[in-house]
PDB file of C-alpha atoms in Angstrom:
ATOM      1  CA  ASP A   1      89.067 -47.875  -0.393  1.00 61.00           C
ATOM      2  CA  ALA A   2      89.075 -47.251   3.360  1.00 78.00           C
ATOM      3  CA  GLY A   3      89.174 -50.930   4.233  1.00 92.00           C
ATOM      4  CA  VAL A   4      87.077 -52.539   6.920  1.00 96.00           C
ATOM      5  CA  ILE A   5      86.110 -49.997   9.562  1.00 96.00           C
ATOM      6  CA  GLN A   6      85.412 -50.921  13.151  1.00 97.00           C
ATOM      7  CA  SER A   7      84.267 -48.780  16.019  1.00 96.00           C
ATOM      8  CA  PRO A   8      85.084 -48.151  18.716  1.00 97.00           C
ATOM      9  CA  ARG A   9      88.767 -49.073  18.725  1.00 95.00           C
ATOM     10  CA  HIS A  10      88.719 -49.434  22.484  1.00 96.00           C
ATOM     11  CA  GLU A  11      85.827 -50.020  24.843  1.00 97.00           C
ATOM     12  CA  VAL A  12      85.957 -50.217  28.601  1.00 97.00           C
ATOM     13  CA  THR A  13      82.768 -51.105  30.392  1.00 96.00           C
ATOM     14  CA  GLU A  14      81.549 -52.559  33.631  1.00 97.00           C
ATOM     15  CA  MET A  15      80.152 -56.005  34.105  1.00 97.00           C
ATOM     16  CA  GLY A  16      76.480 -56.178  33.331  1.00 96.00           C
ATOM     17  CA  GLN A  17      76.481 -53.360  30.821  1.00 97.00           C
ATOM     18  CA  GLU A  18      75.449 -53.725  27.214  1.00 97.00           C
ATOM     19  CA  VAL A  19      78.221 -53.425  24.646  1.00 98.00           C
ATOM     20  CA  THR A  20      77.758 -52.837  20.926  1.00 98.00           C
ATOM     21  CA  LEU A  21      80.586 -53.229  18.462  1.00 98.00           C
ATOM     22  CA  ARG A  22      80.227 -51.912  14.943  1.00 98.00           C
ATOM     23  CA  CYS A  23      81.626 -52.859  11.585  1.00 98.00           C
ATOM     24  CA  LYS A  24      81.506 -51.416   8.108  1.00 98.00           C
ATOM     25  CA  PRO A  25      82.752 -53.907   5.511  1.00 97.00           C
ATOM     26  CA  ILE A  26      84.500 -53.009   2.311  1.00 96.00           C
ATOM     27  CA  SER A  27      82.010 -51.836  -0.270  1.00 95.00           C
ATOM     28  CA  GLY A  28      80.950 -54.632  -2.602  1.00 94.00           C
ATOM     29  CA  HIS A  29      81.980 -57.452  -0.291  1.00 95.00           C
ATOM     30  CA  ASP A  30      79.264 -60.019   0.269  1.00 94.00           C
ATOM     31  CA  TYR A  31      80.729 -61.953   3.194  1.00 94.00           C
ATOM     32  CA  LEU A  32      81.232 -60.586   6.690  1.00 95.00           C
ATOM     33  CA  PHE A  33      82.917 -62.378   9.573  1.00 95.00           C
ATOM     34  CA  TRP A  34      83.199 -61.635  13.285  1.00 97.00           C
ATOM     35  CA  TYR A  35      86.214 -63.074  15.126  1.00 96.00           C
ATOM     36  CA  ARG A  36      87.347 -62.912  18.729  1.00 96.00           C
ATOM     37  CA  GLN A  37      90.970 -63.041  19.832  1.00 95.00           C
ATOM     38  CA  THR A  38      92.027 -63.973  23.367  1.00 94.00           C
ATOM     39  CA  MET A  39      95.256 -65.224  24.849  1.00 89.00           C
ATOM     40  CA  MET A  40      93.621 -68.435  25.976  1.00 89.00           C
ATOM     41  CA  ARG A  41      91.654 -69.366  22.855  1.00 88.00           C
ATOM     42  CA  GLY A  42      93.478 -67.499  20.113  1.00 90.00           C
ATOM     43  CA  LEU A  43      91.467 -66.347  17.102  1.00 92.00           C
ATOM     44  CA  GLU A  44      88.062 -67.909  16.764  1.00 92.00           C
ATOM     45  CA  LEU A  45      85.175 -67.273  14.424  1.00 92.00           C
ATOM     46  CA  LEU A  46      81.976 -66.184  16.114  1.00 95.00           C
ATOM     47  CA  ILE A  47      79.583 -65.762  13.205  1.00 95.00           C
ATOM     48  CA  TYR A  48      79.540 -64.971   9.527  1.00 94.00           C
ATOM     49  CA  PHE A  49      77.050 -63.488   7.086  1.00 95.00           C
ATOM     50  CA  ASN A  50      76.494 -63.851   3.369  1.00 93.00           C
ATOM     51  CA  ASN A  51      74.480 -61.114   1.692  1.00 95.00           C
ATOM     52  CA  ASN A  52      73.386 -59.888   5.134  1.00 95.00           C
ATOM     53  CA  VAL A  53      72.057 -63.299   6.157  1.00 95.00           C
ATOM     54  CA  PRO A  54      73.683 -65.152   9.081  1.00 94.00           C
ATOM     55  CA  ILE A  55      75.079 -68.429   7.776  1.00 91.00           C
ATOM     56  CA  ASP A  56      76.907 -69.951  10.715  1.00 89.00           C
ATOM     57  CA  ASP A  57      76.640 -68.712  14.278  1.00 92.00           C
ATOM     58  CA  SER A  58      77.963 -71.863  15.920  1.00 90.00           C
ATOM     59  CA  GLY A  59      80.901 -69.939  17.329  1.00 91.00           C
ATOM     60  CA  MET A  60      78.774 -67.504  19.302  1.00 94.00           C
ATOM     61  CA  PRO A  61      79.601 -68.377  22.900  1.00 88.00           C
ATOM     62  CA  GLU A  62      76.190 -67.969  24.446  1.00 85.00           C
ATOM     63  CA  ASP A  63      72.886 -66.176  24.276  1.00 90.00           C
ATOM     64  CA  ARG A  64      74.405 -63.013  25.643  1.00 95.00           C
ATOM     65  CA  PHE A  65      75.987 -62.521  22.223  1.00 96.00           C
ATOM     66  CA  SER A  66      74.003 -61.445  19.193  1.00 97.00           C
ATOM     67  CA  ALA A  67      74.956 -60.138  15.772  1.00 97.00           C
ATOM     68  CA  LYS A  68      73.001 -58.378  13.088  1.00 97.00           C
ATOM     69  CA  MET A  69      73.596 -57.131   9.599  1.00 97.00           C
ATOM     70  CA  PRO A  70      70.705 -54.851   8.652  1.00 97.00           C
ATOM     71  CA  ASN A  71      72.274 -53.894   5.334  1.00 95.00           C
ATOM     72  CA  ALA A  72      75.322 -54.570   3.194  1.00 95.00           C
ATOM     73  CA  SER A  73      77.355 -51.787   4.751  1.00 95.00           C
ATOM     74  CA  PHE A  74      76.821 -52.285   8.463  1.00 96.00           C
ATOM     75  CA  SER A  75      76.976 -54.990  11.099  1.00 98.00           C
ATOM     76  CA  THR A  76      76.839 -55.027  14.878  1.00 98.00           C
ATOM     77  CA  LEU A  77      77.944 -57.454  17.535  1.00 98.00           C
ATOM     78  CA  LYS A  78      76.152 -56.978  20.816  1.00 98.00           C
ATOM     79  CA  ILE A  79      76.939 -58.415  24.233  1.00 97.00           C
ATOM     80  CA  GLN A  80      74.229 -58.112  26.852  1.00 96.00           C
ATOM     81  CA  PRO A  81      75.002 -58.387  29.716  1.00 96.00           C
ATOM     82  CA  SER A  82      78.767 -58.218  29.435  1.00 96.00           C
ATOM     83  CA  GLU A  83      81.081 -60.215  31.712  1.00 96.00           C
ATOM     84  CA  PRO A  84      84.811 -59.908  32.466  1.00 96.00           C
ATOM     85  CA  ARG A  85      85.517 -63.090  30.485  1.00 95.00           C
ATOM     86  CA  ASP A  86      84.258 -61.313  27.362  1.00 96.00           C
ATOM     87  CA  SER A  87      87.356 -59.118  27.447  1.00 97.00           C
ATOM     88  CA  ALA A  88      89.114 -59.676  24.123  1.00 97.00           C
ATOM     89  CA  VAL A  89      89.894 -58.115  20.789  1.00 96.00           C
ATOM     90  CA  TYR A  90      86.992 -58.455  18.380  1.00 97.00           C
ATOM     91  CA  PHE A  91      87.727 -58.388  14.670  1.00 97.00           C
ATOM     92  CA  CYS A  92      85.431 -57.908  11.759  1.00 97.00           C
ATOM     93  CA  ALA A  93      86.496 -59.136   8.319  1.00 95.00           C
ATOM     94  CA  SER A  94      84.912 -59.063   4.894  1.00 94.00           C
ATOM     95  CA  SER A  95      85.481 -60.727   1.550  1.00 92.00           C
ATOM     96  CA  PHE A  96      84.106 -60.726  -1.952  1.00 92.00           C
ATOM     97  CA  GLY A  97      83.057 -64.255  -2.600  1.00 84.00           C
ATOM     98  CA  VAL A  98      83.895 -67.043  -0.286  1.00 73.00           C
ATOM     99  CA  TYR A  99      87.123 -68.050  -1.995  1.00 73.00           C
ATOM    100  CA  ASN A 100      88.779 -64.686  -1.833  1.00 80.00           C
ATOM    101  CA  GLU A 101      90.909 -63.037   0.789  1.00 85.00           C
ATOM    102  CA  GLN A 102      89.298 -61.916   4.011  1.00 90.00           C
ATOM    103  CA  PHE A 103      90.227 -58.337   4.818  1.00 92.00           C
ATOM    104  CA  PHE A 104      90.333 -57.594   8.515  1.00 94.00           C
ATOM    105  CA  GLY A 105      89.440 -54.445  10.349  1.00 95.00           C
ATOM    106  CA  PRO A 106      91.709 -52.983  13.041  1.00 93.00           C
ATOM    107  CA  GLY A 107      89.761 -54.677  15.809  1.00 96.00           C
ATOM    108  CA  THR A 108      88.000 -53.448  18.930  1.00 97.00           C
ATOM    109  CA  ARG A 109      89.730 -54.074  22.233  1.00 96.00           C
ATOM    110  CA  LEU A 110      87.010 -54.713  24.787  1.00 98.00           C
ATOM    111  CA  THR A 111      87.711 -54.617  28.498  1.00 97.00           C
ATOM    112  CA  VAL A 112      84.945 -55.594  30.885  1.00 97.00           C
ATOM    113  CA  LEU A 113      85.685 -54.679  34.497  1.00 96.00           C
TER     114      LEU A 113
ATOM    115  CA  ALA B   1      86.745 -78.833  12.980  1.00 58.00           C
ATOM    116  CA  GLN B   2      90.176 -78.615  11.474  1.00 72.00           C
ATOM    117  CA  THR B   3      93.139 -78.229  13.819  1.00 90.00           C
ATOM    118  CA  VAL B   4      96.022 -75.943  12.971  1.00 95.00           C
ATOM    119  CA  THR B   5      99.185 -76.272  15.038  1.00 96.00           C
ATOM    120  CA  GLN B   6     102.034 -73.819  15.294  1.00 96.00           C
ATOM    121  CA  SER B   7     104.628 -75.398  17.532  1.00 95.00           C
ATOM    122  CA  GLN B   8     106.913 -72.374  17.854  1.00 96.00           C
ATOM    123  CA  PRO B   9     105.543 -69.717  20.221  1.00 95.00           C
ATOM    124  CA  GLU B  10     108.505 -67.423  19.500  1.00 97.00           C
ATOM    125  CA  MET B  11     111.247 -67.080  16.922  1.00 97.00           C
ATOM    126  CA  SER B  12     114.113 -64.630  16.751  1.00 97.00           C
ATOM    127  CA  VAL B  13     116.054 -63.703  13.630  1.00 97.00           C
ATOM    128  CA  GLN B  14     118.915 -61.375  12.826  1.00 97.00           C
ATOM    129  CA  GLU B  15     118.157 -58.629  10.360  1.00 97.00           C
ATOM    130  CA  ALA B  16     118.870 -59.750   6.770  1.00 97.00           C
ATOM    131  CA  GLU B  17     118.809 -63.418   7.786  1.00 97.00           C
ATOM    132  CA  THR B  18     116.178 -66.052   7.074  1.00 97.00           C
ATOM    133  CA  VAL B  19     113.634 -67.519   9.462  1.00 98.00           C
ATOM    134  CA  THR B  20     111.211 -70.379   8.930  1.00 98.00           C
ATOM    135  CA  LEU B  21     107.929 -70.738  10.794  1.00 98.00           C
ATOM    136  CA  SER B  22     106.273 -74.124  11.112  1.00 98.00           C
ATOM    137  CA  CYS B  23     102.628 -75.009  10.699  1.00 98.00           C
ATOM    138  CA  THR B  24     100.856 -78.344  10.563  1.00 97.00           C
ATOM    139  CA  TYR B  25      97.181 -79.019  10.148  1.00 96.00           C
ATOM    140  CA  ASP B  26      94.760 -81.860  10.371  1.00 94.00           C
ATOM    141  CA  THR B  27      92.132 -82.451   7.717  1.00 91.00           C
ATOM    142  CA  SER B  28      90.424 -85.230   5.817  1.00 90.00           C
ATOM    143  CA  GLU B  29      89.694 -83.004   2.841  1.00 89.00           C
ATOM    144  CA  SER B  30      91.667 -83.037  -0.380  1.00 88.00           C
ATOM    145  CA  ASP B  31      90.986 -79.475  -1.425  1.00 89.00           C
ATOM    146  CA  TYR B  32      91.404 -76.493   0.852  1.00 91.00           C
ATOM    147  CA  TYR B  33      93.229 -73.211   1.311  1.00 92.00           C
ATOM    148  CA  LEU B  34      96.081 -72.286   3.600  1.00 94.00           C
ATOM    149  CA  PHE B  35      97.118 -68.814   4.651  1.00 95.00           C
ATOM    150  CA  TRP B  36      99.727 -66.964   6.620  1.00 97.00           C
ATOM    151  CA  TYR B  37      98.588 -63.764   8.309  1.00 96.00           C
ATOM    152  CA  LYS B  38     100.801 -61.182   9.968  1.00 97.00           C
ATOM    153  CA  GLN B  39      99.658 -59.255  13.034  1.00 95.00           C
ATOM    154  CA  PRO B  40     101.989 -56.385  13.964  1.00 94.00           C
ATOM    155  CA  PRO B  41     101.627 -54.463  17.234  1.00 89.00           C
ATOM    156  CA  SER B  42      98.963 -52.321  15.560  1.00 87.00           C
ATOM    157  CA  ARG B  43      96.729 -55.452  15.741  1.00 88.00           C
ATOM    158  CA  GLN B  44      95.831 -55.253  12.073  1.00 88.00           C
ATOM    159  CA  MET B  45      95.635 -58.717  10.493  1.00 92.00           C
ATOM    160  CA  ILE B  46      97.421 -58.662   7.149  1.00 93.00           C
ATOM    161  CA  LEU B  47      97.432 -61.498   4.645  1.00 93.00           C
ATOM    162  CA  VAL B  48     100.992 -62.453   3.793  1.00 96.00           C
ATOM    163  CA  ILE B  49     100.529 -65.394   1.478  1.00 95.00           C
ATOM    164  CA  ARG B  50      97.995 -68.018   0.444  1.00 93.00           C
ATOM    165  CA  GLN B  51      98.216 -71.497  -1.013  1.00 94.00           C
ATOM    166  CA  GLU B  52      95.588 -73.587  -2.744  1.00 91.00           C
ATOM    167  CA  ALA B  53      95.965 -77.257  -1.883  1.00 91.00           C
ATOM    168  CA  TYR B  54      95.413 -78.392  -5.459  1.00 89.00           C
ATOM    169  CA  LYS B  55      98.437 -76.407  -6.603  1.00 88.00           C
ATOM    170  CA  GLN B  56     101.712 -78.238  -6.192  1.00 84.00           C
ATOM    171  CA  GLN B  57     103.809 -75.159  -6.754  1.00 89.00           C
ATOM    172  CA  ASN B  58     104.747 -73.342  -3.581  1.00 92.00           C
ATOM    173  CA  ALA B  59     103.427 -69.792  -3.334  1.00 90.00           C
ATOM    174  CA  THR B  60     105.854 -66.880  -3.193  1.00 90.00           C
ATOM    175  CA  GLU B  61     105.315 -63.222  -2.408  1.00 91.00           C
ATOM    176  CA  ASN B  62     108.514 -61.194  -2.569  1.00 94.00           C
ATOM    177  CA  ARG B  63     110.583 -62.185   0.486  1.00 96.00           C
ATOM    178  CA  PHE B  64     107.912 -64.583   1.745  1.00 97.00           C
ATOM    179  CA  SER B  65     107.626 -68.135   0.498  1.00 96.00           C
ATOM    180  CA  VAL B  66     106.004 -71.315   1.679  1.00 97.00           C
ATOM    181  CA  ASN B  67     106.967 -74.960   1.724  1.00 96.00           C
ATOM    182  CA  PHE B  68     103.710 -76.837   1.233  1.00 96.00           C
ATOM    183  CA  GLN B  69     103.929 -80.558   1.896  1.00 95.00           C
ATOM    184  CA  LYS B  70     100.427 -81.893   1.331  1.00 94.00           C
ATOM    185  CA  ALA B  71     101.087 -85.490   2.318  1.00 94.00           C
ATOM    186  CA  ALA B  72     102.712 -84.391   5.541  1.00 95.00           C
ATOM    187  CA  LYS B  73     100.044 -81.710   6.102  1.00 96.00           C
ATOM    188  CA  SER B  74     102.747 -79.152   6.627  1.00 96.00           C
ATOM    189  CA  PHE B  75     102.774 -75.515   5.563  1.00 97.00           C
ATOM    190  CA  SER B  76     105.856 -73.570   6.653  1.00 97.00           C
ATOM    191  CA  LEU B  77     106.594 -69.922   5.983  1.00 98.00           C
ATOM    192  CA  LYS B  78     110.055 -68.688   5.107  1.00 98.00           C
ATOM    193  CA  ILE B  79     110.925 -65.040   5.530  1.00 98.00           C
ATOM    194  CA  SER B  80     114.086 -64.161   3.643  1.00 97.00           C
ATOM    195  CA  ASP B  81     116.233 -61.083   4.169  1.00 97.00           C
ATOM    196  CA  SER B  82     114.351 -60.288   7.367  1.00 97.00           C
ATOM    197  CA  GLN B  83     113.590 -56.659   8.051  1.00 97.00           C
ATOM    198  CA  LEU B  84     112.705 -54.844  11.246  1.00 96.00           C
ATOM    199  CA  GLY B  85     109.206 -54.357   9.894  1.00 95.00           C
ATOM    200  CA  ASP B  86     108.703 -58.102   9.785  1.00 97.00           C
ATOM    201  CA  ALA B  87     108.507 -58.201  13.569  1.00 97.00           C
ATOM    202  CA  ALA B  88     104.996 -59.380  14.356  1.00 97.00           C
ATOM    203  CA  MET B  89     102.906 -62.353  15.309  1.00 96.00           C
ATOM    204  CA  TYR B  90     102.307 -64.719  12.427  1.00 98.00           C
ATOM    205  CA  PHE B  91      99.257 -66.930  12.185  1.00 96.00           C
ATOM    206  CA  CYS B  92      98.772 -69.945  10.007  1.00 97.00           C
ATOM    207  CA  ALA B  93      95.156 -70.515   8.935  1.00 95.00           C
ATOM    208  CA  TYR B  94      93.130 -73.181   7.177  1.00 93.00           C
ATOM    209  CA  ARG B  95      89.934 -72.877   5.221  1.00 90.00           C
ATOM    210  CA  SER B  96      87.880 -75.574   3.593  1.00 86.00           C
ATOM    211  CA  SER B  97      86.935 -75.247  -0.057  1.00 80.00           C
ATOM    212  CA  MET B  98      83.525 -76.824   0.496  1.00 76.00           C
ATOM    213  CA  GLY B  99      80.709 -75.616   2.682  1.00 69.00           C
ATOM    214  CA  ASP B 100      82.581 -74.413   5.720  1.00 68.00           C
ATOM    215  CA  TYR B 101      84.189 -71.114   4.849  1.00 73.00           C
ATOM    216  CA  LYS B 102      85.522 -70.036   8.194  1.00 80.00           C
ATOM    217  CA  LEU B 103      89.212 -69.634   8.881  1.00 87.00           C
ATOM    218  CA  SER B 104      90.723 -71.881  11.527  1.00 91.00           C
ATOM    219  CA  PHE B 105      93.806 -70.267  13.016  1.00 93.00           C
ATOM    220  CA  GLY B 106      96.859 -71.628  14.757  1.00 95.00           C
ATOM    221  CA  ALA B 107      98.029 -70.171  18.062  1.00 93.00           C
ATOM    222  CA  GLY B 108     100.554 -67.905  16.381  1.00 95.00           C
ATOM    223  CA  THR B 109     104.321 -67.421  16.381  1.00 97.00           C
ATOM    224  CA  THR B 110     105.892 -64.193  17.582  1.00 97.00           C
ATOM    225  CA  VAL B 111     108.800 -63.138  15.380  1.00 98.00           C
ATOM    226  CA  THR B 112     111.429 -60.801  16.768  1.00 97.00           C
ATOM    227  CA  VAL B 113     113.960 -59.219  14.413  1.00 97.00           C
ATOM    228  CA  ARG B 114     117.316 -58.222  15.912  1.00 96.00           C
ATOM    229  CA  ALA B 115     119.085 -55.233  14.449  1.00 94.00           C
TER     230      ALA B 115
END
């Protein structure tokens, strides 16, 4: 299995631009998680899905952030408009069943200038 | 929300020696899961070891073992026979067994292995 795939690996954009991060979970996994990692706040959960349905989005910082999962093999995290404080590494993770290990993708390093 | 505390920002260990990383957590639940994740410079988060709170026996995975003290809410990781490839940031994480399935992470401990 290829593991969790994220794209792009690096993204540099200017303030005000729209940014879309993509994730392909491991085939057969029914849970998908989006995390953000910063020096100041560490690793924090933004949102997670079960069977493509958003379950808990309480970690989404503000309305500029949105996440979708149109099917079992694809999810996006969109920031519109982006701001310099959104600069972070964004991880996607998936698991089969809620009690099993979460497998993380390699992350997307986002830099907003 | 549960709080996970890693009080050691950095630890250094000589190759082949043993290092222990500390983790404490705060919860009112009796059943939950605890994890140690490794994040090498590649950024990839890798699960090292997991512990179910209802199990009294400490988990072990090869050179990695934990000391789980439920009453003290402590969950330390011991790396034995340290290798250069163990150099990474290590995160302790907590997850509830009921309802809230997100991982709550500590701030991390950077482990340096000296040759």
